[in-house]
């Protein structure tokens, strides 16, 4: 396995739209393993391939308390979203140190492939629902700060650029 480097906002590559995975093969299984290792090391509870500059529809998530329940979502689609919406505090490994409130569907049903290329469906609520919507946004080139006010976005961009120059 290998640790991958995570793109930092406002890197333009975070706005690329990911393409569907054509075949769930050893290359994709290695990507999933490397993304899992990178996510646990960060540490985070989710990671989209876009964030490691791979523009294919792959997500890893582990919202378990024991950090040993890695889930891979390959070519995920949201089949259903609840009308009920909820405001949650979000963070992002591509926007370190920034946390803010975002409103999303409270529950979603997702269909995806696992690492064995098997189709599965899962009903998500709580942190899993928040995380899967956040990660699917990444696959569409959207970063959570884009839900915030233009003023906040400008402040965050300035802060991130200063951080990048200090490193
Ligand atoms: O996409 C990402 O950058 C990962 C992100 C997922 C996420 C978390 C919370 C709400 C929405 C999306 C993170 O993992 S941020 C880090 C974080 O939340 C966390 C870190 C350590 C332990 C627990 C949570
Ligand atoms: Zn993120």
JSON list of C-alpha atoms and ligand atoms in Angstrom, two decimals:
[
{"chain": "A", "resi": 1, "resn": "UNK", "atom": "CA", "xyz": [0.00, 0.00, 0.00]},
{"chain": "A", "resi": 2, "resn": "UNK", "atom": "CA", "xyz": [1.05, 3.60, -0.42]},
{"chain": "A", "resi": 3, "resn": "UNK", "atom": "CA", "xyz": [0.19, 6.96, 1.03]},
{"chain": "A", "resi": 4, "resn": "UNK", "atom": "CA", "xyz": [-1.17, 9.29, -1.64]},
{"chain": "A", "resi": 5, "resn": "UNK", "atom": "CA", "xyz": [-0.90, 13.07, -1.55]},
{"chain": "A", "resi": 6, "resn": "UNK", "atom": "CA", "xyz": [-4.15, 14.97, -1.09]},
{"chain": "A", "resi": 7, "resn": "UNK", "atom": "CA", "xyz": [-4.88, 18.03, -3.25]},
{"chain": "A", "resi": 8, "resn": "UNK", "atom": "CA", "xyz": [-5.55, 21.22, -1.31]},
{"chain": "A", "resi": 9, "resn": "UNK", "atom": "CA", "xyz": [-8.30, 23.71, -2.12]},
{"chain": "A", "resi": 10, "resn": "UNK", "atom": "CA", "xyz": [-8.27, 25.88, -4.27]},
{"chain": "A", "resi": 11, "resn": "UNK", "atom": "CA", "xyz": [-6.37, 23.51, -6.59]},
{"chain": "A", "resi": 12, "resn": "UNK", "atom": "CA", "xyz": [-8.16, 23.52, -9.98]},
{"chain": "A", "resi": 13, "resn": "UNK", "atom": "CA", "xyz": [-7.88, 19.72, -10.23]},
{"chain": "A", "resi": 14, "resn": "UNK", "atom": "CA", "xyz": [-10.47, 19.45, -7.42]},
{"chain": "A", "resi": 15, "resn": "UNK", "atom": "CA", "xyz": [-13.02, 20.75, -9.96]},
{"chain": "A", "resi": 16, "resn": "UNK", "atom": "CA", "xyz": [-12.50, 17.97, -12.52]},
{"chain": "A", "resi": 17, "resn": "UNK", "atom": "CA", "xyz": [-15.47, 15.65, -13.10]},
{"chain": "A", "resi": 18, "resn": "UNK", "atom": "CA", "xyz": [-14.62, 12.00, -12.45]},
{"chain": "A", "resi": 19, "resn": "UNK", "atom": "CA", "xyz": [-15.29, 9.37, -15.13]},
{"chain": "A", "resi": 20, "resn": "UNK", "atom": "CA", "xyz": [-16.95, 6.01, -14.44]},
{"chain": "A", "resi": 21, "resn": "UNK", "atom": "CA", "xyz": [-14.63, 3.09, -13.67]},
{"chain": "A", "resi": 22, "resn": "UNK", "atom": "CA", "xyz": [-14.64, 0.79, -16.69]},
{"chain": "A", "resi": 23, "resn": "UNK", "atom": "CA", "xyz": [-13.40, -2.37, -14.97]},
{"chain": "A", "resi": 24, "resn": "UNK", "atom": "CA", "xyz": [-12.98, -3.22, -11.29]},
{"chain": "A", "resi": 25, "resn": "UNK", "atom": "CA", "xyz": [-9.53, -4.75, -11.66]},
{"chain": "A", "resi": 26, "resn": "UNK", "atom": "CA", "xyz": [-6.32, -4.92, -9.61]},
{"chain": "A", "resi": 27, "resn": "UNK", "atom": "CA", "xyz": [-5.49, -1.28, -10.46]},
{"chain": "A", "resi": 28, "resn": "UNK", "atom": "CA", "xyz": [-8.79, -0.16, -8.88]},
{"chain": "A", "resi": 29, "resn": "UNK", "atom": "CA", "xyz": [-8.32, -2.51, -5.89]},
{"chain": "A", "resi": 30, "resn": "UNK", "atom": "CA", "xyz": [-4.86, -0.99, -5.31]},
{"chain": "A", "resi": 31, "resn": "UNK", "atom": "CA", "xyz": [-6.37, 2.51, -5.61]},
{"chain": "A", "resi": 32, "resn": "UNK", "atom": "CA", "xyz": [-9.00, 1.58, -2.98]},
{"chain": "A", "resi": 33, "resn": "UNK", "atom": "CA", "xyz": [-6.32, 0.18, -0.63]},
{"chain": "A", "resi": 34, "resn": "UNK", "atom": "CA", "xyz": [-4.09, 3.24, -1.07]},
{"chain": "A", "resi": 35, "resn": "UNK", "atom": "CA", "xyz": [-7.02, 5.61, -0.58]},
{"chain": "A", "resi": 36, "resn": "UNK", "atom": "CA", "xyz": [-8.01, 3.74, 2.60]},
{"chain": "A", "resi": 37, "resn": "UNK", "atom": "CA", "xyz": [-4.48, 4.00, 3.98]},
{"chain": "A", "resi": 38, "resn": "UNK", "atom": "CA", "xyz": [-4.36, 7.72, 3.06]},
{"chain": "A", "resi": 39, "resn": "UNK", "atom": "CA", "xyz": [-7.75, 8.40, 4.67]},
{"chain": "A", "resi": 40, "resn": "UNK", "atom": "CA", "xyz": [-6.84, 6.61, 7.95]},
{"chain": "A", "resi": 41, "resn": "UNK", "atom": "CA", "xyz": [-3.48, 8.41, 8.09]},
{"chain": "A", "resi": 42, "resn": "UNK", "atom": "CA", "xyz": [-4.97, 11.88, 7.52]},
{"chain": "A", "resi": 43, "resn": "UNK", "atom": "CA", "xyz": [-7.10, 11.09, 9.63]},
{"chain": "A", "resi": 44, "resn": "UNK", "atom": "CA", "xyz": [-10.53, 11.29, 8.01]},
{"chain": "A", "resi": 45, "resn": "UNK", "atom": "CA", "xyz": [-13.75, 9.36, 7.60]},
{"chain": "A", "resi": 46, "resn": "UNK", "atom": "CA", "xyz": [-13.97, 9.57, 3.81]},
{"chain": "A", "resi": 47, "resn": "UNK", "atom": "CA", "xyz": [-11.93, 10.24, 0.68]},
{"chain": "A", "resi": 48, "resn": "UNK", "atom": "CA", "xyz": [-12.83, 10.63, -3.00]},
{"chain": "A", "resi": 49, "resn": "UNK", "atom": "CA", "xyz": [-10.41, 9.68, -5.80]},
{"chain": "A", "resi": 50, "resn": "UNK", "atom": "CA", "xyz": [-10.60, 13.30, -7.07]},
{"chain": "A", "resi": 51, "resn": "UNK", "atom": "CA", "xyz": [-8.79, 14.40, -3.88]},
{"chain": "A", "resi": 52, "resn": "UNK", "atom": "CA", "xyz": [-5.78, 12.23, -4.79]},
{"chain": "A", "resi": 53, "resn": "UNK", "atom": "CA", "xyz": [-5.82, 13.47, -8.40]},
{"chain": "A", "resi": 54, "resn": "UNK", "atom": "CA", "xyz": [-7.41, 10.34, -9.83]},
{"chain": "A", "resi": 55, "resn": "UNK", "atom": "CA", "xyz": [-10.50, 11.33, -11.80]},
{"chain": "A", "resi": 56, "resn": "UNK", "atom": "CA", "xyz": [-12.49, 8.12, -11.65]},
{"chain": "A", "resi": 57, "resn": "UNK", "atom": "CA", "xyz": [-15.65, 7.41, -9.62]},
{"chain": "A", "resi": 58, "resn": "UNK", "atom": "CA", "xyz": [-14.16, 5.81, -6.50]},
{"chain": "A", "resi": 59, "resn": "UNK", "atom": "CA", "xyz": [-14.89, 6.68, -2.86]},
{"chain": "A", "resi": 60, "resn": "UNK", "atom": "CA", "xyz": [-13.76, 5.14, 0.43]},
{"chain": "A", "resi": 61, "resn": "UNK", "atom": "CA", "xyz": [-15.56, 5.72, 3.73]},
{"chain": "A", "resi": 62, "resn": "UNK", "atom": "CA", "xyz": [-15.21, 4.41, 7.27]},
{"chain": "A", "resi": 63, "resn": "UNK", "atom": "CA", "xyz": [-17.53, 5.99, 9.83]},
{"chain": "A", "resi": 64, "resn": "UNK", "atom": "CA", "xyz": [-17.12, 3.16, 12.37]},
{"chain": "A", "resi": 65, "resn": "UNK", "atom": "CA", "xyz": [-15.86, 3.92, 15.88]},
{"chain": "A", "resi": 66, "resn": "UNK", "atom": "CA", "xyz": [-13.29, 1.14, 15.54]},
{"chain": "A", "resi": 67, "resn": "UNK", "atom": "CA", "xyz": [-11.88, 2.47, 12.20]},
{"chain": "A", "resi": 68, "resn": "UNK", "atom": "CA", "xyz": [-11.87, -1.04, 10.76]},
{"chain": "A", "resi": 69, "resn": "UNK", "atom": "CA", "xyz": [-14.97, -1.00, 8.52]},
{"chain": "A", "resi": 70, "resn": "UNK", "atom": "CA", "xyz": [-13.62, 0.36, 5.24]},
{"chain": "A", "resi": 71, "resn": "UNK", "atom": "CA", "xyz": [-16.28, 0.65, 2.55]},
{"chain": "A", "resi": 72, "resn": "UNK", "atom": "CA", "xyz": [-15.48, 1.18, -1.12]},
{"chain": "A", "resi": 73, "resn": "UNK", "atom": "CA", "xyz": [-18.06, 2.76, -3.42]},
{"chain": "A", "resi": 74, "resn": "UNK", "atom": "CA", "xyz": [-17.19, 2.35, -7.10]},
{"chain": "A", "resi": 75, "resn": "UNK", "atom": "CA", "xyz": [-19.41, 4.15, -9.66]},
{"chain": "A", "resi": 76, "resn": "UNK", "atom": "CA", "xyz": [-21.83, 5.26, -6.90]},
{"chain": "A", "resi": 77, "resn": "UNK", "atom": "CA", "xyz": [-25.25, 6.69, -7.75]},
{"chain": "A", "resi": 78, "resn": "UNK", "atom": "CA", "xyz": [-27.80, 8.22, -5.41]},
{"chain": "A", "resi": 79, "resn": "UNK", "atom": "CA", "xyz": [-31.07, 6.37, -6.08]},
{"chain": "A", "resi": 80, "resn": "UNK", "atom": "CA", "xyz": [-33.16, 8.33, -3.59]},
{"chain": "A", "resi": 81, "resn": "UNK", "atom": "CA", "xyz": [-32.80, 11.35, -1.29]},
{"chain": "A", "resi": 82, "resn": "UNK", "atom": "CA", "xyz": [-35.16, 12.20, 1.57]},
{"chain": "A", "resi": 83, "resn": "UNK", "atom": "CA", "xyz": [-37.15, 15.44, 1.40]},
{"chain": "A", "resi": 84, "resn": "UNK", "atom": "CA", "xyz": [-36.10, 15.99, 5.02]},
{"chain": "A", "resi": 85, "resn": "UNK", "atom": "CA", "xyz": [-32.91, 17.98, 5.14]},
{"chain": "A", "resi": 86, "resn": "UNK", "atom": "CA", "xyz": [-30.43, 18.51, 7.95]},
{"chain": "A", "resi": 87, "resn": "UNK", "atom": "CA", "xyz": [-27.66, 20.98, 8.68]},
{"chain": "A", "resi": 88, "resn": "UNK", "atom": "CA", "xyz": [-24.38, 19.31, 9.71]},
{"chain": "A", "resi": 89, "resn": "UNK", "atom": "CA", "xyz": [-20.89, 20.48, 10.49]},
{"chain": "A", "resi": 90, "resn": "UNK", "atom": "CA", "xyz": [-18.52, 19.35, 7.72]},
{"chain": "A", "resi": 91, "resn": "UNK", "atom": "CA", "xyz": [-14.78, 19.22, 7.29]},
{"chain": "A", "resi": 92, "resn": "UNK", "atom": "CA", "xyz": [-12.64, 18.25, 4.31]},
{"chain": "A", "resi": 93, "resn": "UNK", "atom": "CA", "xyz": [-9.15, 16.82, 4.04]},
{"chain": "A", "resi": 94, "resn": "UNK", "atom": "CA", "xyz": [-8.61, 19.12, 1.03]},
{"chain": "A", "resi": 95, "resn": "UNK", "atom": "CA", "xyz": [-9.51, 22.19, 3.12]},
{"chain": "A", "resi": 96, "resn": "UNK", "atom": "CA", "xyz": [-7.60, 21.51, 6.35]},
{"chain": "A", "resi": 97, "resn": "UNK", "atom": "CA", "xyz": [-8.69, 23.38, 9.46]},
{"chain": "A", "resi": 98, "resn": "UNK", "atom": "CA", "xyz": [-11.99, 24.62, 8.01]},
{"chain": "A", "resi": 99, "resn": "UNK", "atom": "CA", "xyz": [-15.30, 23.35, 9.42]},
{"chain": "A", "resi": 100, "resn": "UNK", "atom": "CA", "xyz": [-18.69, 24.82, 8.58]},
{"chain": "A", "resi": 101, "resn": "UNK", "atom": "CA", "xyz": [-22.40, 24.03, 8.34]},
{"chain": "A", "resi": 102, "resn": "UNK", "atom": "CA", "xyz": [-23.90, 22.53, 5.19]},
{"chain": "A", "resi": 103, "resn": "UNK", "atom": "CA", "xyz": [-27.52, 21.50, 4.58]},
{"chain": "A", "resi": 104, "resn": "UNK", "atom": "CA", "xyz": [-28.05, 18.15, 2.84]},
{"chain": "A", "resi": 105, "resn": "UNK", "atom": "CA", "xyz": [-30.65, 15.38, 2.53]},
{"chain": "A", "resi": 106, "resn": "UNK", "atom": "CA", "xyz": [-30.97, 13.59, 5.89]},
{"chain": "A", "resi": 107, "resn": "UNK", "atom": "CA", "xyz": [-31.12, 10.13, 4.28]},
{"chain": "A", "resi": 108, "resn": "UNK", "atom": "CA", "xyz": [-30.02, 8.73, 0.92]},
{"chain": "A", "resi": 109, "resn": "UNK", "atom": "CA", "xyz": [-30.08, 5.36, -0.83]},
{"chain": "A", "resi": 110, "resn": "UNK", "atom": "CA", "xyz": [-26.93, 4.63, -2.82]},
{"chain": "A", "resi": 111, "resn": "UNK", "atom": "CA", "xyz": [-26.10, 1.96, -5.40]},
{"chain": "A", "resi": 112, "resn": "UNK", "atom": "CA", "xyz": [-22.45, 1.17, -6.15]},
{"chain": "A", "resi": 113, "resn": "UNK", "atom": "CA", "xyz": [-20.01, -1.61, -6.95]},
{"chain": "A", "resi": 114, "resn": "UNK", "atom": "CA", "xyz": [-17.69, -3.06, -4.31]},
{"chain": "A", "resi": 115, "resn": "UNK", "atom": "CA", "xyz": [-14.08, -4.19, -4.86]},
{"chain": "A", "resi": 116, "resn": "UNK", "atom": "CA", "xyz": [-15.38, -7.56, -6.15]},
{"chain": "A", "resi": 117, "resn": "UNK", "atom": "CA", "xyz": [-17.42, -5.74, -8.81]},
{"chain": "A", "resi": 118, "resn": "UNK", "atom": "CA", "xyz": [-20.63, -6.77, -7.02]},
{"chain": "A", "resi": 119, "resn": "UNK", "atom": "CA", "xyz": [-23.52, -4.31, -7.05]},
{"chain": "A", "resi": 120, "resn": "UNK", "atom": "CA", "xyz": [-24.85, -3.31, -3.62]},
{"chain": "A", "resi": 121, "resn": "UNK", "atom": "CA", "xyz": [-27.40, -0.85, -2.32]},
{"chain": "A", "resi": 122, "resn": "UNK", "atom": "CA", "xyz": [-27.25, 0.85, 1.04]},
{"chain": "A", "resi": 123, "resn": "UNK", "atom": "CA", "xyz": [-29.59, 3.14, 2.99]},
{"chain": "A", "resi": 124, "resn": "UNK", "atom": "CA", "xyz": [-27.55, 5.83, 4.68]},
{"chain": "A", "resi": 125, "resn": "UNK", "atom": "CA", "xyz": [-28.32, 8.21, 7.51]},
{"chain": "A", "resi": 126, "resn": "UNK", "atom": "CA", "xyz": [-26.31, 10.14, 10.09]},
{"chain": "A", "resi": 127, "resn": "UNK", "atom": "CA", "xyz": [-22.62, 10.70, 9.36]},
{"chain": "A", "resi": 128, "resn": "UNK", "atom": "CA", "xyz": [-22.62, 8.08, 6.56]},
{"chain": "A", "resi": 129, "resn": "UNK", "atom": "CA", "xyz": [-25.31, 10.04, 4.67]},
{"chain": "A", "resi": 130, "resn": "UNK", "atom": "CA", "xyz": [-23.41, 13.31, 5.14]},
{"chain": "A", "resi": 131, "resn": "UNK", "atom": "CA", "xyz": [-20.12, 11.74, 4.13]},
{"chain": "A", "resi": 132, "resn": "UNK", "atom": "CA", "xyz": [-21.39, 9.96, 1.00]},
{"chain": "A", "resi": 133, "resn": "UNK", "atom": "CA", "xyz": [-23.03, 13.16, -0.28]},
{"chain": "A", "resi": 134, "resn": "UNK", "atom": "CA", "xyz": [-19.84, 15.14, 0.47]},
{"chain": "A", "resi": 135, "resn": "UNK", "atom": "CA", "xyz": [-17.67, 12.56, -1.36]},
{"chain": "A", "resi": 136, "resn": "UNK", "atom": "CA", "xyz": [-20.05, 12.33, -4.34]},
{"chain": "A", "resi": 137, "resn": "UNK", "atom": "CA", "xyz": [-19.80, 16.10, -4.63]},
{"chain": "A", "resi": 138, "resn": "UNK", "atom": "CA", "xyz": [-16.01, 15.68, -4.91]},
{"chain": "A", "resi": 139, "resn": "UNK", "atom": "CA", "xyz": [-16.54, 13.28, -7.85]},
{"chain": "A", "resi": 140, "resn": "UNK", "atom": "CA", "xyz": [-18.55, 16.05, -9.53]},
{"chain": "A", "resi": 141, "resn": "UNK", "atom": "CA", "xyz": [-15.76, 18.57, -8.91]},
{"chain": "A", "resi": 142, "resn": "UNK", "atom": "CA", "xyz": [-17.57, 20.31, -6.06]},
{"chain": "A", "resi": 143, "resn": "UNK", "atom": "CA", "xyz": [-15.93, 21.17, -2.72]},
{"chain": "A", "resi": 144, "resn": "UNK", "atom": "CA", "xyz": [-18.13, 21.75, 0.37]},
{"chain": "A", "resi": 145, "resn": "UNK", "atom": "CA", "xyz": [-16.97, 25.37, 0.76]},
{"chain": "A", "resi": 146, "resn": "UNK", "atom": "CA", "xyz": [-18.94, 26.15, -2.43]},
{"chain": "A", "resi": 147, "resn": "UNK", "atom": "CA", "xyz": [-22.11, 25.90, -0.30]},
{"chain": "A", "resi": 148, "resn": "UNK", "atom": "CA", "xyz": [-20.85, 28.77, 1.87]},
{"chain": "A", "resi": 149, "resn": "UNK", "atom": "CA", "xyz": [-21.28, 32.51, 1.25]},
{"chain": "A", "resi": 150, "resn": "UNK", "atom": "CA", "xyz": [-19.03, 34.21, -1.35]},
{"chain": "A", "resi": 151, "resn": "UNK", "atom": "CA", "xyz": [-17.39, 36.16, 1.50]},
{"chain": "A", "resi": 152, "resn": "UNK", "atom": "CA", "xyz": [-16.53, 32.96, 3.41]},
{"chain": "A", "resi": 153, "resn": "UNK", "atom": "CA", "xyz": [-15.23, 31.35, 0.20]},
{"chain": "A", "resi": 154, "resn": "UNK", "atom": "CA", "xyz": [-12.92, 34.29, -0.47]},
{"chain": "A", "resi": 155, "resn": "UNK", "atom": "CA", "xyz": [-11.63, 34.21, 3.12]},
{"chain": "A", "resi": 156, "resn": "UNK", "atom": "CA", "xyz": [-11.02, 30.45, 2.95]},
{"chain": "A", "resi": 157, "resn": "UNK", "atom": "CA", "xyz": [-9.19, 30.76, -0.42]},
{"chain": "A", "resi": 158, "resn": "UNK", "atom": "CA", "xyz": [-6.95, 33.50, 1.00]},
{"chain": "A", "resi": 159, "resn": "UNK", "atom": "CA", "xyz": [-6.21, 31.42, 4.12]},
{"chain": "A", "resi": 160, "resn": "UNK", "atom": "CA", "xyz": [-5.40, 28.30, 2.06]},
{"chain": "A", "resi": 161, "resn": "UNK", "atom": "CA", "xyz": [-3.11, 30.23, -0.32]},
{"chain": "A", "resi": 162, "resn": "UNK", "atom": "CA", "xyz": [-1.23, 31.74, 2.67]},
{"chain": "A", "resi": 163, "resn": "UNK", "atom": "CA", "xyz": [-0.88, 28.26, 4.20]},
{"chain": "A", "resi": 164, "resn": "UNK", "atom": "CA", "xyz": [0.48, 26.87, 0.92]},
{"chain": "A", "resi": 165, "resn": "UNK", "atom": "CA", "xyz": [3.08, 29.65, 0.69]},
{"chain": "A", "resi": 166, "resn": "UNK", "atom": "CA", "xyz": [4.17, 29.12, 4.34]},
{"chain": "A", "resi": 167, "resn": "UNK", "atom": "CA", "xyz": [4.94, 25.44, 3.64]},
{"chain": "B", "resi": 1, "resn": "LIG", "atom": "O1", "xyz": [-13.80, 14.30, 1.89]},
{"chain": "B", "resi": 1, "resn": "LIG", "atom": "C1", "xyz": [-13.05, 14.50, 2.81]},
{"chain": "B", "resi": 1, "resn": "LIG", "atom": "O2", "xyz": [-12.21, 15.37, 2.73]},
{"chain": "B", "resi": 1, "resn": "LIG", "atom": "C2", "xyz": [-13.14, 13.67, 4.08]},
{"chain": "B", "resi": 1, "resn": "LIG", "atom": "C3", "xyz": [-13.99, 14.31, 5.15]},
{"chain": "B", "resi": 1, "resn": "LIG", "atom": "C4", "xyz": [-15.35, 13.62, 5.17]},
{"chain": "B", "resi": 1, "resn": "LIG", "atom": "C5", "xyz": [-16.41, 14.35, 5.93]},
{"chain": "B", "resi": 1, "resn": "LIG", "atom": "C6", "xyz": [-16.39, 14.43, 7.29]},
{"chain": "B", "resi": 1, "resn": "LIG", "atom": "C7", "xyz": [-17.40, 15.08, 7.98]},
{"chain": "B", "resi": 1, "resn": "LIG", "atom": "C8", "xyz": [-18.44, 15.64, 7.29]},
{"chain": "B", "resi": 1, "resn": "LIG", "atom": "C9", "xyz": [-18.46, 15.56, 5.92]},
{"chain": "B", "resi": 1, "resn": "LIG", "atom": "C10", "xyz": [-17.45, 14.91, 5.25]},
{"chain": "B", "resi": 1, "resn": "LIG", "atom": "C11", "xyz": [-13.29, 14.13, 6.47]},
{"chain": "B", "resi": 1, "resn": "LIG", "atom": "O3", "xyz": [-13.01, 13.06, 6.89]},
{"chain": "B", "resi": 1, "resn": "LIG", "atom": "S1", "xyz": [-12.90, 15.55, 7.34]},
{"chain": "B", "resi": 1, "resn": "LIG", "atom": "C12", "xyz": [-12.11, 14.96, 8.83]},
{"chain": "B", "resi": 1, "resn": "LIG", "atom": "C13", "xyz": [-13.09, 14.43, 9.82]},
{"chain": "B", "resi": 1, "resn": "LIG", "atom": "O4", "xyz": [-14.25, 14.74, 9.76]},
{"chain": "B", "resi": 1, "resn": "LIG", "atom": "C14", "xyz": [-12.65, 13.51, 10.87]},
{"chain": "B", "resi": 1, "resn": "LIG", "atom": "C15", "xyz": [-11.34, 13.33, 11.17]},
{"chain": "B", "resi": 1, "resn": "LIG", "atom": "C16", "xyz": [-10.96, 12.45, 12.17]},
{"chain": "B", "resi": 1, "resn": "LIG", "atom": "C17", "xyz": [-11.89, 11.76, 12.87]},
{"chain": "B", "resi": 1, "resn": "LIG", "atom": "C18", "xyz": [-13.21, 11.95, 12.60]},
{"chain": "B", "resi": 1, "resn": "LIG", "atom": "C19", "xyz": [-13.61, 12.84, 11.60]},
{"chain": "B", "resi": 2, "resn": "LIG", "atom": "ZN1", "xyz": [-13.83, 16.62, 1.23]}
]
